[in-house]
Short mmCIF file of C-alpha atoms in Angstrom, two decimals:
data_model
loop_
_atom_site.label_atom_id
_atom_site.label_comp_id
_atom_site.label_asym_id
_atom_site.label_seq_id
_atom_site.Cartn_x
_atom_site.Cartn_y
_atom_site.Cartn_z
CA MET A 132 99.29 -27.32 -73.69
CA MET A 133 98.67 -30.86 -72.57
CA ALA A 134 101.69 -33.10 -72.06
CA ALA A 135 102.70 -35.10 -75.11
CA GLY A 136 100.49 -38.15 -75.55
CA ALA A 137 98.02 -37.02 -72.90
CA ASN A 138 94.30 -37.41 -73.49
CA PRO A 139 92.45 -34.31 -72.20
CA SER A 140 89.19 -36.24 -71.80
CA GLU A 141 90.96 -38.85 -69.71
CA TRP A 142 92.51 -36.17 -67.49
CA LEU A 143 89.09 -34.59 -67.11
CA SER A 144 87.43 -37.87 -66.17
CA ARG A 145 90.09 -38.53 -63.57
CA ALA A 146 89.80 -34.98 -62.21
CA ARG A 147 86.03 -35.32 -61.81
CA SER A 148 86.65 -38.52 -59.86
CA GLY A 149 88.80 -36.67 -57.34
CA ASP A 150 92.28 -37.05 -58.85
CA ARG A 151 93.91 -33.80 -57.71
CA ALA A 152 97.03 -34.33 -59.85
CA ALA A 153 94.89 -34.70 -62.99
CA LEU A 154 93.01 -31.52 -62.13
CA GLN A 155 96.23 -29.59 -61.61
CA GLN A 156 97.46 -30.82 -65.00
CA LEU A 157 94.27 -29.53 -66.61
CA LEU A 158 94.62 -26.14 -64.93
CA LEU A 159 98.21 -25.83 -66.08
CA SER A 160 97.13 -26.75 -69.60
CA LEU A 161 94.39 -24.13 -69.85
CA HIS A 162 96.11 -21.35 -67.91
CA ASP A 163 97.32 -19.34 -70.92
CA ARG A 164 93.90 -19.42 -72.60
CA ALA A 165 92.11 -18.42 -69.42
CA SER A 166 94.65 -15.68 -68.70
CA ALA A 167 94.16 -14.16 -72.14
CA ALA A 168 90.38 -14.24 -71.71
CA ILE A 169 90.46 -12.54 -68.31
CA SER A 170 93.17 -9.99 -69.17
CA GLY A 171 90.92 -8.33 -71.74
CA ARG A 172 88.15 -7.85 -69.18
CA LEU A 173 90.11 -6.21 -66.37
CA PRO A 174 89.12 -2.56 -65.66
CA ALA A 175 91.76 0.10 -66.31
CA ASP A 176 91.12 1.86 -62.99
CA LEU A 177 92.37 -1.19 -61.09
CA SER A 178 95.54 -1.59 -63.11
CA GLY A 179 98.32 -2.57 -60.74
CA LEU A 180 95.86 -3.80 -58.12
CA LEU A 181 94.27 -6.70 -59.97
CA SER A 182 95.78 -9.01 -62.57
CA ALA A 183 94.52 -11.99 -64.53
CA ASP A 184 96.83 -14.11 -62.39
CA ASP A 185 95.13 -12.87 -59.19
CA VAL A 186 91.70 -13.72 -60.61
CA LEU A 187 92.72 -17.16 -61.82
CA GLN A 188 94.30 -18.10 -58.50
CA GLU A 189 90.94 -17.37 -56.85
CA ALA A 190 89.03 -19.16 -59.60
CA TYR A 191 91.19 -22.28 -59.33
CA ILE A 192 90.32 -22.57 -55.64
CA VAL A 193 86.62 -22.62 -56.59
CA VAL A 194 87.29 -25.12 -59.39
CA CYS A 195 89.17 -27.44 -57.02
CA ARG A 196 86.22 -27.34 -54.64
CA GLU A 197 83.45 -27.66 -57.24
CA ILE A 198 84.95 -29.88 -59.96
CA GLY A 199 82.41 -32.57 -59.04
CA THR A 200 79.60 -30.30 -60.25
CA PHE A 201 81.04 -30.04 -63.78
CA GLU A 202 79.08 -32.39 -66.02
CA GLY A 203 80.91 -32.06 -69.34
CA SER A 204 83.39 -34.49 -70.83
CA GLU A 205 85.24 -32.29 -73.34
CA PHE A 206 88.33 -30.24 -72.54
CA ASP A 207 87.05 -27.15 -74.40
CA ALA A 208 83.84 -27.23 -72.36
CA PHE A 209 85.92 -27.45 -69.19
CA VAL A 210 88.01 -24.45 -70.27
CA SER A 211 84.82 -22.45 -70.87
CA TRP A 212 83.51 -23.43 -67.45
CA VAL A 213 86.72 -22.38 -65.73
CA ILE A 214 86.64 -19.03 -67.53
CA ARG A 215 83.04 -18.46 -66.39
CA VAL A 216 84.07 -19.22 -62.82
CA ALA A 217 86.95 -16.77 -63.22
CA GLU A 218 84.65 -14.07 -64.58
CA HIS A 219 82.37 -14.40 -61.55
CA ARG A 220 85.34 -14.23 -59.18
CA MET A 221 86.70 -11.23 -61.09
CA LEU A 222 83.46 -9.31 -60.58
CA ASP A 223 83.53 -10.07 -56.85
CA MET A 224 87.17 -9.01 -56.60
CA ILE A 225 86.54 -5.79 -58.52
CA LYS A 226 83.68 -4.93 -56.19
CA GLY A 227 85.83 -5.63 -53.13
CA LEU A 228 88.82 -3.65 -54.39
CA ARG A 229 86.72 -0.63 -55.27
CA ALA A 230 85.07 -0.73 -51.86
CA ARG A 231 88.49 -0.84 -50.18
CA LYS A 232 89.72 2.03 -52.34
CA ARG A 233 86.75 4.14 -51.25
CA GLY A 234 87.18 3.21 -47.61
CA GLY A 235 90.97 3.36 -47.56
CA LYS A 236 91.17 0.05 -45.73
CA ARG A 237 94.33 -2.02 -45.63
CA ARG A 238 94.00 -5.34 -47.40
CA ALA A 239 93.73 -8.50 -45.29
CA ILE A 240 93.07 -12.10 -46.23
CA ASP A 241 89.70 -13.39 -45.14
CA VAL A 242 89.24 -15.72 -42.20
CA SER A 243 85.63 -16.43 -41.30
CA PRO A 244 84.24 -16.03 -37.78
CA LYS A 245 85.14 -18.69 -35.25
CA GLY A 246 83.27 -21.92 -35.92
CA ASP A 247 83.33 -21.63 -39.71
CA ASP A 248 86.22 -23.63 -41.22
CA GLN A 249 85.42 -23.02 -44.90
CA ALA A 250 87.57 -19.89 -45.21
CA THR A 251 90.51 -21.74 -43.66
CA ILE A 252 89.99 -24.61 -46.11
CA ASN A 253 89.96 -22.06 -48.93
CA LEU A 254 93.34 -20.77 -47.81
CA LEU A 255 94.80 -24.28 -47.78
CA GLU A 256 93.38 -24.88 -51.26
CA MET A 257 95.01 -21.62 -52.33
CA LEU A 258 98.30 -23.05 -51.08
CA SER A 259 97.69 -26.18 -53.16
CA VAL A 260 96.98 -24.15 -56.29
CA HIS A 261 99.98 -21.89 -55.70
CA SER A 262 102.31 -24.90 -55.44
CA ARG A 263 101.37 -25.87 -59.03
CA THR A 264 100.77 -22.46 -60.61
CA PRO A 265 102.76 -19.90 -58.56
CA SER A 266 101.24 -16.43 -58.53
CA ARG A 267 103.18 -13.42 -59.79
CA SER A 268 101.08 -11.18 -57.52
CA VAL A 269 102.96 -9.75 -54.53
CA ALA A 270 99.75 -9.71 -52.45
CA ARG A 271 99.03 -13.34 -53.30
CA ARG A 272 102.56 -14.40 -52.40
CA GLU A 273 102.15 -12.61 -49.06
CA ASP A 274 98.94 -14.56 -48.41
CA VAL A 275 100.66 -17.83 -49.28
CA SER A 276 103.61 -16.97 -47.02
CA LEU A 277 101.25 -16.22 -44.13
CA VAL A 278 99.43 -19.55 -44.51
CA GLN A 279 102.72 -21.44 -44.84
CA SER A 280 104.02 -19.82 -41.65
CA ALA A 281 100.81 -20.62 -39.78
CA LEU A 282 100.88 -24.22 -41.01
CA ALA A 283 104.53 -24.61 -40.00
CA SER A 284 103.68 -23.46 -36.47
CA LEU A 285 101.25 -26.33 -35.88
CA GLU A 286 102.04 -29.58 -34.11
CA THR A 287 103.30 -32.26 -36.51
CA ASP A 288 100.13 -34.40 -36.51
CA TYR A 289 97.90 -31.43 -37.35
CA ARG A 290 100.25 -30.08 -40.00
CA GLU A 291 100.68 -33.45 -41.69
CA CYS A 292 96.97 -34.26 -41.79
CA LEU A 293 95.98 -30.83 -43.09
CA THR A 294 98.66 -30.95 -45.80
CA LEU A 295 97.60 -34.41 -46.94
CA ARG A 296 93.89 -33.53 -46.88
CA TYR A 297 93.74 -30.06 -48.38
CA VAL A 298 97.03 -29.50 -50.21
CA GLU A 299 97.58 -32.98 -51.64
CA GLY A 300 93.87 -33.80 -51.84
CA LEU A 301 93.92 -37.24 -50.16
CA GLY A 302 90.84 -38.85 -48.66
CA ILE A 303 90.50 -39.63 -44.95
CA GLU A 304 91.19 -43.35 -45.43
CA GLU A 305 94.40 -42.60 -47.33
CA ILE A 306 95.48 -40.10 -44.71
CA ALA A 307 94.85 -42.59 -41.91
CA GLU A 308 97.03 -45.15 -43.67
CA ARG A 309 99.81 -42.62 -44.32
CA VAL A 310 99.98 -41.33 -40.73
CA GLY A 311 99.29 -44.65 -39.01
CA LYS A 312 96.04 -43.58 -37.34
CA THR A 313 92.46 -44.80 -37.42
CA SER A 314 90.07 -43.06 -39.83
CA GLY A 315 88.28 -41.46 -36.90
CA ALA A 316 91.54 -40.13 -35.47
CA ALA A 317 92.61 -38.75 -38.85
CA ARG A 318 89.25 -37.03 -39.29
CA MET A 319 89.51 -35.49 -35.81
CA LEU A 320 93.05 -34.29 -36.47
CA CYS A 321 91.87 -32.56 -39.64
CA HIS A 322 88.94 -30.94 -37.82
CA ARG A 323 91.00 -29.72 -34.87
CA GLY A 324 93.86 -28.82 -37.16
CA LEU A 325 91.63 -26.38 -39.06
CA GLN A 326 90.75 -24.66 -35.80
CA ARG A 327 94.42 -24.44 -34.79
CA LEU A 328 95.38 -23.13 -38.22
CA ARG A 329 92.70 -20.44 -38.16
CA GLU A 330 93.91 -19.32 -34.73
CA ALA A 331 97.53 -19.27 -35.94
CA ILE A 332 96.61 -17.18 -38.99
CA GLU A 333 94.74 -14.72 -36.78
CA ARG A 334 97.74 -14.44 -34.41
CA LEU A 335 100.19 -13.89 -37.26
CA ARG A 336 97.91 -11.41 -38.96
CA GLY A 337 97.46 -9.54 -35.69
CA GLY A 338 101.22 -9.36 -35.23
CA GLU A 339 101.59 -8.14 -38.80
CA ALA A 340 99.02 -5.41 -38.18
CA GLY A 341 100.80 -4.36 -34.97
CA SER A 342 104.11 -4.18 -36.81
CA HIS A 343 102.50 -2.05 -39.52
CA LYS A 344 101.20 0.41 -36.89
CA ALA A 345 104.63 0.62 -35.27
CA ASP A 346 106.21 1.34 -38.63
CA THR A 347 103.78 4.19 -39.25
CA ARG A 348 104.58 5.71 -35.82
CA ASP A 349 108.30 5.54 -36.55
#
């Protein structure tokens, strides 16, 4: 439900213009409808491994990134668009889960090869979504905890710029003003910060994998 007195079309217009708070309000408002739509499409053989909440968390990351491509102006049209995005993500997740079940591989969050920052940005956007619509999925909470730990390990300037840029959704000029840097310096801190964050995630994930192996030997 929208907040009392809120105009869904106004929220949508603001979201399309880059207002992250307005977008988060829209996602909160449509969550129950989208959850009901996705729940009825989940395959029985993945019960316990995949929930509507898991799918929507992934879909919201895509929506946050691609809201500028949505051309409608009505809330119902936006809800339909979000559900379509969720359906596409659900199919990808089903395919991935079934492949892992066949291969017996342990689940790990995705970090792209060195030089590609998009996967790291996706993880930060996941953190942003989780802060507004916390996941009930244990696996998703583990992913969020890993990213939070990696972010906390960074130097203050990197951590602050990445949080402002990808979690709070501020533009470079706003970030520069907040941290007292030039726009060029803020942009560089974001760029280098993504590299540092990816490396931190890989280190933490490697340590987690080593701990898992030790546990199995014990």
